[in-house]
Amino acid sequence: MSVDISSLSLEDKVKLLAGIGCFGAGCSRRVPGAAGETRAVGGLPAIVMTDGPSGIRVEPNPFRRWPTTAFPVPTMLASTWNPELVEAVGRAMGEEARDYGIDVFLAPGMNIHRHPLCGRNFEYFSEDPLLTGKIAAAYIRGVQSVGVGATAKHFVANDQETNRHVIDTIVDERALREIYLKPFEIVVKEARPWAIMSSYNKLNGKYTSQNPWLLTKVLREEWGFDGVVMSDWGAGDNPIEQVKAGNDLIMPGGDNIVSRLMDAVKRGELSEDEVNRSAARVIELVKRSLTYKGHKSSNTPNLSEHAKVAYEAAAEGIVLLKNARETLPLRPGTRVALFGTGQVETMRGGLGSGHTHPNHFINILDGLRGSELKVDEELSSIYVNYVKERRGEDYLCALYYEEAYAEPLQQDILTEGQVGEFARRNDVAIIVISRTSGEGWDRKAIKGDYYLTDSERRLIEMVSRQFHALGKGVVAILNIPAPIEVATWRDLVDAILLVWLPGQEAGRVIADALVGKVNPSGRLPTTFPRDWSDVPAAKSAECYPGVPQDNPRTVRYCEGIYVGYRYYDKYNVEPAYEFGFGLSYTRFEYRNLTVAKSEDIVKVSFDVVNVGKYPGKEVTQVYVKAPQGTVDKPIQELKAFRKTRLLNPGEAERIELTINVRDLASFNASRGLWIVDAGEYEVRVGSSSRDIRLTGRFTVDKTIEFKP
Ligand code: BGC
């Protein structure tokens, strides 16, 4: 029997607007441990939804586990600057959802890295809207290619965790459209996600889930979105306003919401047309689902195949921040002294709904043990025993659940004499610095979180002193969810490998990067400032109220469009590591730039040549500097990028990229128009936002204006 809006009773249609009511994990009857379901009504089955975005998260219970692959966190996926690879990750996640009977995946997270301390930054991609949009579009295409729906979240301006359920984000329309809405606009137009999740926060005074301007005018009328908008779990305070605004599905919903909506219809506060509009969208979502199509879940996802995808993604997301005197790669047989508890308690992901439950996890110590490096076992056993003693025997199970575990352990548990002894009998030191973060709380600008603890600093100083005295190198591995302070200690070490939260294959990938089987090709999707106080949002507590005790009710996006590199460039603030930065074991040269403009598009082509000693991939980045026109502009903005294929020494690749002229526009809020000023534009092609290798020009003859 074909079900449509006309075959359902009013009550059934209203029931479709509210999910099955419960909070947290375990809200699904069919897949207990999934995050929620819609209601089965009038011949339509319930469809199941579950979290991401670092992998499919189905919470285990005492009777059953749903092992899934723990992929690198989204910030690391963005560090690959490789949409094809991210699409493969999305496909693998989609397959795992499909195989466990899940219809809609609650990912990707697409908020902006406005501030390095946002607790969920790891779930998001970048400080840049284009990179976020393109990587997210690839992710969504991958998930949906197997018939599972993706959900772009959290729409919008939910860029911090403090008071997230009530905070009112005050942001001007230009910044909103150019920075925060832009990634969602890109995915709606390029990847057509089945669903969008509205966020918890208010936007300029109104909950996003109750905001008709956002959910109907911008999302549907301007961009043409034709899927379902669902609320975040428990968002907003008025279900009637939610449905009126175009928030079709209220999650996790509950009978109480159904009754409130029914009463509103009876009282005439909510029209049957409004119910029909949203119910029709939910019906379409259900009809697209695998469950509706009668798919039987196998319950046997191809985890071994997906482990390879997780490995590849991590391999391309590692960022080499420093490599003085070619400390890396290490030769096979190098004797390695591994310092820091992070070798044991390696953080594979973040906490909260973005958490994962893989079948296996390889920490840094085990990864190095399985490599051609010779780990100093006596030294590592000191850390293994120390972690066991401090965390208890079951630490490996408990780890990743509790906020308490985010607290770093004491790191300088060795005497200077002991370190000196380890320096004598090894060739190189590797120090692991680990952090995690999670949903529900922001990171803090304190020692042990954004800053090193005193004991971490003492460890780095001691190890550097002892190893450098013998002419031996020191490598730091940063196993972190988002930037930490590096400027005051990076001179003490010779090499820094940023491995983010790299997922289940962590140790294997890191070992391969250390020995050069993997040549790091990740680039920063987000700036590392010299200090968190350099972040434009840190200028006043009003602009980033990260202190829950203050119970802030508003956050003002004081910096407007000047987020990330847009700010550091414009205001001449030197970052520790700029947007787009990352080294390689080899070197690349850029040659033969041509820029050709037709009416609507600009074609940018150039050669990249590997002039170094190792095979490697380069991330080419194209920034555009606009002329001085009617609108105030950043110094430059990322407009295109492409990662090369693996180039052998001496090999070249011609990169050809296209920029739409309309994508050069800025938003003039008072006139309600996008404007591309006439004048001469500079094309800046480089290896990072501050390492521009080639420049060219094109001219826009006449100012272009268009409506959103
Ligand atoms: C999170 C969402 C998540 C939902 C369901 C909320 O607390 O903000 O990202 O999808 O829970 O678990």
Coordinates of N, CA and C and ligand atoms in Angstrom, one line a residue, residues 24 35 51 57 106 120 123 153-154 164-165 197 200 232-233 353 439, ligand 1:
G24 N 19.6 10.7 25.2 CA 20.8 9.9 25.2 C 20.7 8.7 24.4
A35 N 20.5 6.6 18.6 CA 20.1 7.9 19.2 C 18.6 8.2 19.2
D51 N 24.3 8.5 15.9 CA 25.3 9.5 15.8 C 26.6 9.2 15.1
R57 N 28.1 5.6 15.9 CA 28.1 5.3 17.3 C 26.8 4.7 17.7
L106 N 23.5 10.8 12.0 CA 23.5 12.2 12.5 C 24.8 12.9 12.3
R120 N 33.7 20.9 21.1 CA 33.4 20.0 20.0 C 34.1 20.3 18.7
E123 N 34.8 17.6 16.3 CA 33.7 17.1 15.5 C 33.5 17.9 14.2
K153 N 24.8 19.1 10.6 CA 24.5 19.7 11.9 C 25.6 20.6 12.3
H154 N 25.4 21.5 13.2 CA 24.2 21.9 13.9 C 23.9 23.3 13.4
R164 N 25.0 25.7 26.0 CA 24.6 25.6 24.6 C 23.1 25.5 24.4
H165 N 22.4 25.0 25.4 CA 20.9 24.9 25.2 C 20.2 26.2 25.2
M197 N 20.1 19.2 10.9 CA 19.8 19.3 12.3 C 19.9 20.7 12.7
Y200 N 21.0 23.9 19.1 CA 20.4 24.2 20.4 C 20.3 25.7 20.7
D232 N 17.9 19.4 17.2 CA 18.9 18.7 18.1 C 18.1 18.1 19.3
W233 N 18.7 17.2 20.0 CA 17.9 16.4 21.0 C 17.5 17.4 22.2
S353 N 28.5 12.5 22.1 CA 27.8 11.8 21.1 C 28.7 11.5 19.9
E439 N 31.7 16.8 24.1 CA 30.4 17.5 24.0 C 30.0 18.0 25.4
Ligands
BGC1 C1 24.1 16.4 20.1 C2 23.9 16.0 18.7 C3 23.5 14.5 18.6 C4 22.3 14.3 19.5 C5 21.8 12.8 19.5 C6 22.9 16.0 21.0 O1 23.2 16.2 22.4 O2 24.3 17.8 20.2 O3 25.0 16.3 17.9 O4 23.3 14.2 17.3 O5 22.6 14.7 20.8 O6 22.7 12.0 20.2

